Short mmCIF file of C-alpha atoms in Angstrom, two decimals:
data_model
loop_
_atom_site.label_atom_id
_atom_site.label_comp_id
_atom_site.label_asym_id
_atom_site.label_seq_id
_atom_site.Cartn_x
_atom_site.Cartn_y
_atom_site.Cartn_z
CA MET A 1326 67.33 3.85 161.84
CA PRO A 1327 64.98 5.36 164.46
CA PRO A 1328 63.57 8.76 163.41
CA ALA A 1329 65.29 10.71 166.23
CA ALA A 1330 68.68 9.19 165.43
CA ALA A 1331 68.18 9.95 161.75
CA VAL A 1332 67.51 13.60 162.48
CA VAL A 1333 70.56 13.79 164.75
CA ALA A 1334 72.71 12.31 162.02
CA ARG A 1335 71.39 14.84 159.51
CA VAL A 1336 72.10 17.70 161.94
CA GLY A 1337 75.64 16.42 162.44
CA LEU A 1338 76.18 16.22 158.67
CA LEU A 1339 74.72 19.69 158.20
CA VAL A 1340 77.04 21.23 160.82
CA LEU A 1341 80.11 19.49 159.37
CA CYS A 1342 79.34 20.68 155.82
CA LEU A 1343 78.67 24.24 156.90
CA ALA A 1344 81.83 24.34 158.99
CA ALA A 1345 83.86 23.32 155.96
CA ALA A 1346 82.15 25.73 153.57
CA ARG A 1347 81.51 28.94 155.55
CA PRO A 1348 80.80 30.30 159.05
CA VAL A 1349 77.57 29.02 160.57
CA ARG A 1350 74.76 31.57 160.81
CA ALA A 1351 72.15 31.70 163.51
CA ALA A 1352 69.51 30.52 161.05
CA ASP A 1353 71.54 27.36 160.35
CA ALA A 1354 71.51 26.40 164.02
CA ASP A 1355 67.72 26.36 163.96
CA ALA A 1356 67.40 24.60 160.62
CA ALA A 1357 67.00 21.09 162.05
CA PRO A 1358 65.88 21.08 165.69
CA VAL A 1359 66.39 17.83 167.61
CA PRO A 1360 63.08 16.22 168.58
CA ALA A 1361 62.43 15.67 172.26
CA ASP A 1362 64.33 12.67 173.62
CA PRO A 1363 63.39 12.02 177.27
CA ALA A 1364 66.61 10.16 178.08
CA GLY A 1365 68.80 12.71 176.32
CA THR A 1366 66.94 15.62 177.89
CA ALA A 1367 67.30 14.09 181.33
CA PHE A 1368 71.03 13.58 180.80
CA PHE A 1369 71.45 17.17 179.61
CA GLU A 1370 69.50 18.63 182.53
CA SER A 1371 71.25 16.53 185.17
CA LYS A 1372 74.83 16.56 183.85
CA ILE A 1373 75.45 19.10 181.10
CA ARG A 1374 73.42 22.21 181.92
CA PRO A 1375 74.81 22.46 185.50
CA LEU A 1376 78.33 22.01 184.12
CA LEU A 1377 77.87 24.77 181.52
CA VAL A 1378 76.32 27.13 184.08
CA ARG A 1379 79.08 26.56 186.62
CA HIS A 1380 82.11 26.65 184.33
CA CYS A 1381 81.17 28.37 181.05
CA TYR A 1382 78.43 30.98 181.32
CA GLU A 1383 80.64 33.57 183.01
CA CYS A 1384 82.53 34.11 179.75
CA HIS A 1385 80.29 32.47 177.13
CA SER A 1386 76.71 33.63 177.53
CA ALA A 1387 74.44 36.53 176.72
CA ASP A 1388 74.92 37.80 180.30
CA ALA A 1389 78.70 38.03 179.91
CA LYS A 1390 80.02 41.54 179.36
CA LYS A 1391 81.40 40.31 176.07
CA ALA A 1392 81.17 36.69 174.95
CA LYS A 1393 84.81 35.69 174.59
CA GLY A 1394 85.64 34.42 171.16
CA GLY A 1395 82.08 35.26 170.10
CA LEU A 1396 80.94 31.98 171.71
CA GLN A 1397 77.62 31.70 173.59
CA LEU A 1398 76.80 28.42 175.30
CA ASP A 1399 73.58 29.42 177.08
CA THR A 1400 71.35 28.43 174.13
CA ARG A 1401 71.31 25.52 171.72
CA GLN A 1402 71.50 27.96 168.84
CA GLY A 1403 74.63 29.58 170.25
CA LEU A 1404 76.19 26.19 170.97
CA LEU A 1405 75.81 25.00 167.37
CA ARG A 1406 76.66 28.36 165.87
CA GLY A 1407 79.89 28.44 167.82
CA GLY A 1408 82.27 31.35 167.99
CA ASP A 1409 84.90 33.02 165.85
CA ALA A 1410 86.58 29.66 165.15
CA GLY A 1411 83.36 27.89 164.08
CA PRO A 1412 80.89 25.42 165.66
CA SER A 1413 81.73 24.32 169.18
CA VAL A 1414 79.85 21.03 168.94
CA VAL A 1415 79.48 18.56 166.09
CA PRO A 1416 76.65 16.27 167.25
CA GLY A 1417 77.74 12.62 167.28
CA LYS A 1418 81.44 13.55 166.81
CA PRO A 1419 83.18 14.24 170.15
CA GLY A 1420 86.62 14.19 168.55
CA GLU A 1421 85.61 16.92 166.08
CA SER A 1422 83.83 19.11 168.62
CA ARG A 1423 85.92 22.05 169.81
CA LEU A 1424 84.11 22.04 173.16
CA VAL A 1425 85.28 18.50 173.86
CA VAL A 1426 88.80 19.16 172.55
CA ALA A 1427 89.05 22.19 174.84
CA VAL A 1428 88.04 20.37 178.04
CA ARG A 1429 90.36 17.45 177.23
CA PHE A 1430 93.37 19.85 177.39
CA ALA A 1431 94.92 17.89 174.52
CA ASP A 1432 95.60 20.99 172.42
CA PRO A 1433 97.91 23.51 174.18
CA ASP A 1434 96.25 26.35 172.26
CA LEU A 1435 92.69 25.33 173.17
CA GLN A 1436 92.20 24.60 176.88
CA MET A 1437 89.03 25.40 178.82
CA PRO A 1438 88.16 26.32 181.49
CA PRO A 1439 91.36 28.37 181.62
CA LYS A 1440 91.74 28.57 185.40
CA LYS A 1441 91.15 24.93 186.34
CA ARG A 1442 90.47 21.92 184.16
CA LEU A 1443 87.31 19.88 184.63
CA ALA A 1444 87.23 16.65 186.58
CA PRO A 1445 87.62 13.51 184.45
CA GLU A 1446 84.03 12.58 185.19
CA ALA A 1447 82.76 15.89 183.82
CA VAL A 1448 84.85 15.50 180.66
CA ALA A 1449 83.44 12.00 180.21
CA ASP A 1450 79.89 13.37 180.59
CA LEU A 1451 80.49 15.95 177.83
CA GLU A 1452 81.96 13.32 175.53
CA ARG A 1453 78.98 11.01 176.13
CA TRP A 1454 76.52 13.85 175.58
CA VAL A 1455 78.05 14.84 172.23
CA ALA A 1456 78.21 11.18 171.19
CA MET A 1457 74.48 10.95 171.95
CA GLY A 1458 73.90 13.70 169.37
CA ALA A 1459 74.13 16.63 171.82
CA PRO A 1460 70.43 16.59 172.82
CA ASP A 1461 69.53 20.06 174.07
CA PRO A 1462 65.96 21.16 174.94
CA ARG A 1463 66.85 24.87 175.10
CA ASP A 1464 65.03 26.70 172.33
CA GLY A 1465 65.97 30.34 173.00
CA ALA A 1466 67.66 32.43 170.32
CA ALA A 1467 71.30 33.34 170.77
CA ALA A 1468 72.13 37.02 170.98
CA ALA A 1469 73.35 38.56 167.76
CA VAL A 1470 77.12 38.65 167.43
CA ALA A 1471 78.68 41.68 165.85
CA LYS A 1472 80.46 40.94 162.60
CA LYS A 1473 84.20 40.84 163.09
CA GLY A 1474 86.25 43.02 160.84
CA ILE A 1475 86.56 46.56 159.61
CA ASP A 1476 86.08 48.30 156.29
CA VAL A 1477 89.64 48.99 155.19
CA GLU A 1478 88.59 50.61 151.91
CA ALA A 1479 86.31 53.05 153.73
CA GLY A 1480 89.13 53.81 156.17
CA LYS A 1481 91.44 54.70 153.31
CA ARG A 1482 89.10 57.54 152.36
CA PHE A 1483 89.74 59.31 155.68
CA TRP A 1484 91.58 62.57 155.03
CA SER A 1485 94.89 61.57 156.65
CA PHE A 1486 95.18 58.43 154.49
CA ARG A 1487 94.52 60.12 151.17
CA PRO A 1488 97.40 61.06 148.81
CA LEU A 1489 98.83 64.54 149.05
CA ALA A 1490 97.26 67.07 146.72
CA ARG A 1491 98.61 70.40 145.65
CA ALA A 1492 96.75 73.32 147.23
CA GLU A 1493 96.91 76.68 145.53
CA PRO A 1494 97.64 79.60 147.88
CA PRO A 1495 94.47 81.64 148.43
CA ALA A 1496 94.09 85.16 147.15
CA VAL A 1497 94.45 87.84 149.85
CA ALA A 1498 93.70 91.55 149.83
CA ASP A 1499 97.16 92.70 150.95
CA ALA A 1500 99.24 90.37 148.81
CA ALA A 1501 102.31 92.55 149.36
CA TRP A 1502 102.38 91.47 153.01
CA ALA A 1503 103.19 87.88 152.02
CA ARG A 1504 106.85 87.11 151.49
CA SER A 1505 106.20 83.49 150.46
CA PRO A 1506 103.22 81.40 149.26
CA VAL A 1507 102.90 80.01 152.79
CA ASP A 1508 102.27 83.52 154.12
CA ARG A 1509 99.15 83.76 151.96
CA PHE A 1510 97.60 80.78 153.77
CA VAL A 1511 98.41 82.46 157.09
CA ARG A 1512 97.04 85.83 156.00
CA ALA A 1513 93.83 84.28 154.63
CA ARG A 1514 93.13 82.59 157.95
CA GLN A 1515 93.92 85.82 159.82
CA ALA A 1516 91.44 87.70 157.66
CA GLU A 1517 88.83 85.01 158.24
CA ARG A 1518 89.18 85.49 161.99
CA GLY A 1519 89.49 89.26 161.84
CA VAL A 1520 93.12 89.25 163.02
CA VAL A 1521 95.49 92.01 161.99
CA PRO A 1522 99.17 91.05 161.44
CA SER A 1523 101.65 92.24 164.02
CA ALA A 1524 104.32 94.75 163.12
CA PRO A 1525 107.57 93.32 161.74
CA ALA A 1526 109.90 92.00 164.45
CA SER A 1527 113.09 93.87 165.24
CA ARG A 1528 116.40 92.44 164.06
CA ALA A 1529 117.37 91.68 167.65
CA THR A 1530 114.16 89.65 168.03
CA LEU A 1531 114.73 87.84 164.73
CA VAL A 1532 118.23 86.72 165.60
CA ARG A 1533 117.11 85.43 169.00
CA ARG A 1534 114.20 83.53 167.44
CA ALA A 1535 116.50 81.94 164.88
CA TYR A 1536 118.99 80.82 167.53
CA PHE A 1537 116.38 79.42 169.90
CA ASP A 1538 114.50 77.66 167.09
CA LEU A 1539 117.49 76.12 165.31
CA VAL A 1540 120.12 75.45 167.98
CA GLY A 1541 118.20 75.91 171.24
CA LEU A 1542 120.60 78.47 172.71
CA PRO A 1543 120.51 82.27 172.77
CA PRO A 1544 122.94 84.29 170.67
CA THR A 1545 125.77 86.16 172.34
CA PRO A 1546 125.50 89.95 172.58
CA ALA A 1547 128.19 90.22 169.89
CA GLU A 1548 126.17 87.98 167.54
CA VAL A 1549 123.05 90.10 168.11
CA ASP A 1550 124.97 93.30 167.40
CA ALA A 1551 126.57 91.82 164.26
CA PHE A 1552 123.23 90.79 162.81
CA ALA A 1553 121.58 94.10 163.73
CA ALA A 1554 124.35 95.97 161.91
CA ASP A 1555 124.13 93.75 158.77
CA GLU A 1556 121.66 95.52 156.47
CA SER A 1557 122.25 93.31 153.41
CA PRO A 1558 119.05 91.79 151.92
CA ASP A 1559 120.21 88.20 152.49
CA ALA A 1560 121.43 88.70 156.05
CA TYR A 1561 118.66 86.62 157.59
CA ALA A 1562 119.00 83.83 155.02
CA ARG A 1563 122.74 83.63 155.68
CA LEU A 1564 122.10 83.54 159.43
CA VAL A 1565 119.67 80.64 159.03
CA ASP A 1566 122.08 78.77 156.74
CA ARG A 1567 124.91 79.19 159.24
CA LEU A 1568 122.79 77.85 162.10
CA LEU A 1569 121.57 74.93 160.01
CA ALA A 1570 125.19 74.05 159.25
CA SER A 1571 126.20 74.07 162.91
CA ASP A 1572 126.42 70.95 165.08
CA GLY A 1573 123.92 72.51 167.44
CA TYR A 1574 121.14 72.09 164.87
CA GLY A 1575 121.20 68.29 165.06
CA GLU A 1576 121.52 68.39 168.84
CA ARG A 1577 118.51 70.72 169.13
CA TRP A 1578 116.16 69.01 166.68
CA GLY A 1579 117.37 65.48 167.29
CA ARG A 1580 115.69 65.64 170.72
CA HIS A 1581 112.28 65.66 169.10
CA TRP A 1582 112.92 62.50 167.11
CA LEU A 1583 114.48 60.81 170.14
CA ASP A 1584 111.28 61.55 172.06
CA VAL A 1585 109.23 59.94 169.30
CA ALA A 1586 111.59 56.96 169.29
CA ARG A 1587 111.17 56.62 173.15
CA PHE A 1588 114.98 56.88 173.52
CA ALA A 1589 116.45 56.52 177.00
CA GLU A 1590 119.85 55.62 178.39
CA SER A 1591 118.42 53.05 180.79
CA GLY A 1592 116.02 50.12 180.57
CA GLY A 1593 113.21 51.54 182.68
CA TYR A 1594 111.09 49.54 185.14
CA GLU A 1595 112.01 49.32 188.82
CA PHE A 1596 115.62 48.21 188.28
CA ASP A 1597 116.30 50.76 185.49
CA LYS A 1598 119.66 49.32 184.45
CA ASP A 1599 121.91 51.71 182.49
CA ARG A 1600 122.45 51.15 178.78
CA ALA A 1601 126.10 51.94 178.26
CA GLY A 1602 125.86 51.91 174.46
CA ALA A 1603 122.65 53.88 174.05
CA PHE A 1604 124.52 57.02 173.02
CA HIS A 1605 125.45 55.42 169.68
CA TYR A 1606 121.85 55.69 168.48
CA ARG A 1607 121.52 59.22 169.86
CA ASP A 1608 124.65 60.29 167.98
CA PHE A 1609 123.39 58.66 164.78
CA VAL A 1610 120.26 60.83 164.91
CA ILE A 1611 122.28 63.98 165.51
CA ARG A 1612 124.72 63.22 162.68
CA ALA A 1613 121.86 62.32 160.30
CA LEU A 1614 120.15 65.67 160.86
CA ASN A 1615 123.38 67.61 160.57
CA ALA A 1616 124.25 65.78 157.34
CA ASP A 1617 120.75 66.45 155.93
CA MET A 1618 120.27 62.71 155.38
CA PRO A 1619 117.29 61.98 153.10
CA TYR A 1620 114.28 60.89 155.13
CA ASP A 1621 113.80 57.60 153.30
CA GLN A 1622 117.39 56.61 154.08
CA PHE A 1623 116.94 57.81 157.67
CA VAL A 1624 113.95 55.48 158.08
CA ARG A 1625 115.44 52.45 156.31
CA LEU A 1626 118.63 52.51 158.39
CA GLN A 1627 116.66 52.64 161.64
CA LEU A 1628 114.47 49.72 160.64
CA ALA A 1629 117.06 47.44 159.05
CA GLY A 1630 120.48 49.10 158.96
CA ASP A 1631 122.26 45.95 160.10
CA LYS A 1632 120.76 44.06 157.14
CA LEU A 1633 121.29 46.80 154.57
CA ALA A 1634 124.93 47.39 155.53
CA PRO A 1635 126.26 44.47 157.65
CA GLY A 1636 129.27 45.40 159.75
CA ASP A 1637 128.81 49.15 159.21
CA TYR A 1638 128.97 51.08 162.46
CA ALA A 1639 126.55 53.86 161.49
CA ALA A 1640 123.97 51.42 160.13
CA ALA A 1641 124.15 49.25 163.25
CA ALA A 1642 123.87 52.30 165.51
CA ALA A 1643 120.74 53.38 163.62
CA THR A 1644 118.91 50.15 164.50
CA GLY A 1645 118.91 51.28 168.11
CA PHE A 1646 115.54 52.76 167.13
CA VAL A 1647 113.95 49.30 167.11
CA VAL A 1648 115.11 48.29 170.60
CA ALA A 1649 115.19 51.67 172.36
CA GLY A 1650 112.05 50.91 174.36
CA PRO A 1651 111.80 49.84 178.02
CA TYR A 1652 112.96 46.38 179.04
CA PRO A 1653 112.90 44.95 182.57
CA GLY A 1654 116.23 44.29 184.24
CA GLN A 1655 115.09 41.04 185.83
CA THR A 1656 113.25 38.13 184.23
CA THR A 1657 112.15 34.71 185.38
CA ALA A 1658 111.17 31.54 183.57
CA LYS A 1659 107.49 32.46 184.06
CA THR A 1660 107.82 36.05 182.87
CA LEU A 1661 110.24 35.56 179.97
CA GLU A 1662 107.56 34.81 177.35
CA PRO A 1663 105.21 37.73 178.17
CA ILE A 1664 108.18 40.07 178.49
CA ARG A 1665 109.43 38.99 175.08
CA TYR A 1666 106.02 39.61 173.56
CA ASP A 1667 105.77 43.03 175.21
CA HIS A 1668 109.18 43.78 173.69
CA LEU A 1669 107.88 42.92 170.21
CA ASP A 1670 104.72 44.90 170.84
CA ASP A 1671 106.83 47.92 171.76
CA MET A 1672 108.70 47.63 168.44
CA ALA A 1673 105.51 47.39 166.37
CA SER A 1674 103.72 50.13 168.31
CA THR A 1675 106.65 52.53 167.97
CA VAL A 1676 106.89 51.93 164.23
CA GLY A 1677 103.20 52.79 164.03
CA SER A 1678 103.35 55.96 166.13
CA ALA A 1679 106.72 57.25 164.86
CA LEU A 1680 106.56 56.38 161.16
CA LEU A 1681 102.86 55.94 160.36
CA GLY A 1682 101.14 58.29 162.77
CA LEU A 1683 98.89 55.43 163.89
CA THR A 1684 98.18 53.76 167.21
CA VAL A 1685 98.98 50.33 165.81
CA GLY A 1686 99.21 48.87 169.31
CA CYS A 1687 95.41 49.04 169.69
CA ALA A 1688 95.12 46.16 167.21
CA ARG A 1689 97.00 43.87 169.58
CA CYS A 1690 93.67 42.86 171.12
CA HIS A 1691 91.06 43.75 168.47
CA ASP A 1692 90.54 45.34 165.10
CA HIS A 1693 91.22 49.05 165.44
CA LYS A 1694 88.05 50.96 166.29
CA TYR A 1695 89.02 54.08 164.34
CA ASP A 1696 91.89 53.42 161.93
CA PRO A 1697 91.71 50.83 159.11
CA LEU A 1698 93.93 48.36 160.94
CA PRO A 1699 92.73 44.78 161.42
CA ASP A 1700 94.41 42.77 164.16
CA ALA A 1701 95.76 40.40 161.48
CA ASP A 1702 97.87 43.26 160.10
CA TYR A 1703 99.19 43.99 163.59
CA TYR A 1704 100.41 40.42 163.98
CA ARG A 1705 101.94 40.48 160.51
CA LEU A 1706 103.91 43.54 161.59
CA VAL A 1707 104.97 41.89 164.84
CA ALA A 1708 106.09 38.84 162.85
CA CYS A 1709 108.52 41.08 160.95
CA PHE A 1710 110.37 41.63 164.24
CA ALA A 1711 110.04 38.06 165.52
CA ARG A 1712 113.80 37.41 165.19
CA THR A 1713 114.82 40.87 166.40
CA ASP A 1714 116.42 41.38 169.79
CA SER A 1715 118.88 43.71 171.48
CA THR A 1716 122.51 42.72 171.94
CA ASP A 1717 125.97 44.25 172.30
CA LEU A 1718 128.15 44.44 169.18
CA LEU A 1719 131.83 45.32 168.87
CA LEU A 1720 132.14 47.57 165.82
CA ASN A 1721 134.74 50.09 164.74
CA PRO A 1722 133.13 53.55 164.50
CA ASP A 1723 135.89 54.89 162.19
CA PRO A 1724 137.66 52.09 160.26
CA ALA A 1725 139.76 54.52 158.18
CA ALA A 1726 141.15 56.32 161.24
CA TYR A 1727 141.74 53.00 162.97
CA ARG A 1728 143.68 51.60 159.99
CA LYS A 1729 145.79 54.75 159.77
CA ALA A 1730 146.65 54.62 163.47
CA LYS A 1731 147.28 50.87 163.28
CA ASP A 1732 149.64 51.27 160.34
CA ALA A 1733 151.55 54.01 162.19
CA CYS A 1734 151.78 51.83 165.28
CA ASP A 1735 153.00 48.85 163.25
CA ALA A 1736 155.62 51.01 161.53
CA ALA A 1737 156.90 52.33 164.87
CA HIS A 1738 156.88 48.85 166.38
CA ALA A 1739 158.64 47.13 163.46
CA PRO A 1740 162.24 48.12 164.49
CA VAL A 1741 161.61 46.83 168.00
CA VAL A 1742 160.33 43.50 166.66
CA ALA A 1743 163.30 43.22 164.29
CA ALA A 1744 165.77 43.93 167.12
CA TRP A 1745 164.12 41.33 169.31
CA ASP A 1746 164.27 38.73 166.54
CA ARG A 1747 168.01 39.41 166.07
CA PHE A 1748 168.67 39.18 169.78
CA ARG A 1749 166.70 35.95 170.13
CA ALA A 1750 168.52 34.32 167.20
CA GLY A 1751 172.00 35.62 168.00
CA GLU A 1752 172.81 36.63 171.57
CA LEU A 1753 170.08 34.89 173.57
CA PRO A 1754 171.35 31.28 173.16
CA THR A 1755 174.89 32.23 174.21
CA ARG A 1756 173.71 34.23 177.21
CA PHE A 1757 171.32 31.49 178.26
CA ASP A 1758 174.08 28.85 178.15
CA ALA A 1759 176.36 31.08 180.22
CA TRP A 1760 173.60 31.64 182.76
CA ARG A 1761 172.83 27.93 183.00
CA LYS A 1762 176.54 27.04 183.56
CA ALA A 1763 176.82 29.68 186.25
CA ARG A 1764 173.83 28.15 188.05
CA SER A 1765 175.12 24.56 187.91
#
C-alpha cells in the first residue's frame, strides 16, 4: 500500500474508533495529519473549498455568530472533530460521513444546506473527496467549542432549590408587641432599618382590610358597625373565619391562580374564538379554594384528573389547567405541526412557571443558563404531554341530582306510558279498522 494511502486508512480507522468510544477532541483531529497529495489538494481547492465557503461557512465556521450544532467546517481540525453529534467526515467512508449523508437528503432529520439542496454534481464531488480520504491542506486550529451541559448538582445548592429549614424567630426588644412568631421577624427587620411600628389600626380599618383581602369587596356600613361594637377577644378571628367560609373567598383568591394558569375564555390570536366550556375549569378552582382542598390533590387533579378519576366531572374540569393556554383559531397543513409543538411547549412552560417556579421554556432551545435544567429534561417533560390535547366532553356535573330528577320524571311518566300501552293493545286496532272502512 502506498504510504499516503496507508496514513489515510489509519486516520479513517482512528476516527471510526473514537466516534464509537467517545466524542472526538481537538487533539485527536491533529493526531495523524494527511501528507501532502498534489492531486487530492488540487481537487479540494478546486471543488470542495469553494463549496464549503459558499454553502457552509455562514453557519459552520469560526466567523459564524455561533457555530450551529458545534460544527466548524473552516479547518481540517474542525471538520474531523465534528459537532455535537460527532465527526462530520470519516475519511474513505462516504456512507458513514454525516456531511455526505446530510447533502444527500436521504435522512429526513439530517438535511443540509437547509434552504436549498446542493446540485447532484456538488454532492458527487463531496462523495468522491471523502472516498479519496478527505485530503485537506488546511492546517489551522479550530476554535474551542464550549462544553455542552450544566452542573445540575451545583444548581441544586442554590437557595431556592434547597429543602425547607426551620428558622427560629429572632429575639426583639419589645417582645410584647408581637402577637405571633411571624411578628417577631417583622419587628426585627423594622429595628434593623430604624422603623417604628405604626399605631394599631382602628376596628373600622381592620374590618375593611379583612373584607378587601379575603373577598375583594368592601363591607356594608352595618357590617362595619357590628364589628366595631363587638368587643369580644375573638371578634377578629370569627370575622376572618366567616369570610374564609364564604363563596366570595374562592372567587377573590381564585383569580390569582387563574392568572398563573393563563386562564382565558377565548383562544387568543387574531381570531380569538370563544371557549364555551372554559368556565368549568374556573369554577373548579373556585370550589377547590372554598372547600380548602389539599394542595397536593389540587395539583394532581389539574395535571391528570381525567386519568385519576375517569368520567368524574370535577376531575375532568380540573384538567383545563393543561390546555388553558392560547391556541390559534385557524390552522393549515403547513402550520399544524409547529402549532401543535407550540401547544405542547405552552403546557410544559406553564407547569414550570406555575408549579415549579422555573422558566422551563428556556430549555426548549438550550440548556438553561441559570437554573439546573438541561434541554433533555425539557423534552422529557414535553413527552409527558405528547398525547394530550383539548377536546369537548359531555359529562354530568351532578350525577346524584340528575338521577333523582330522572327517577322523578320516570315515575311521573309511567302512568302515561301504561295508558298508551293499554290503548295501543285494546282500542287502537278497533278504531283503526273503523277508520279504514270509512275511507274505502
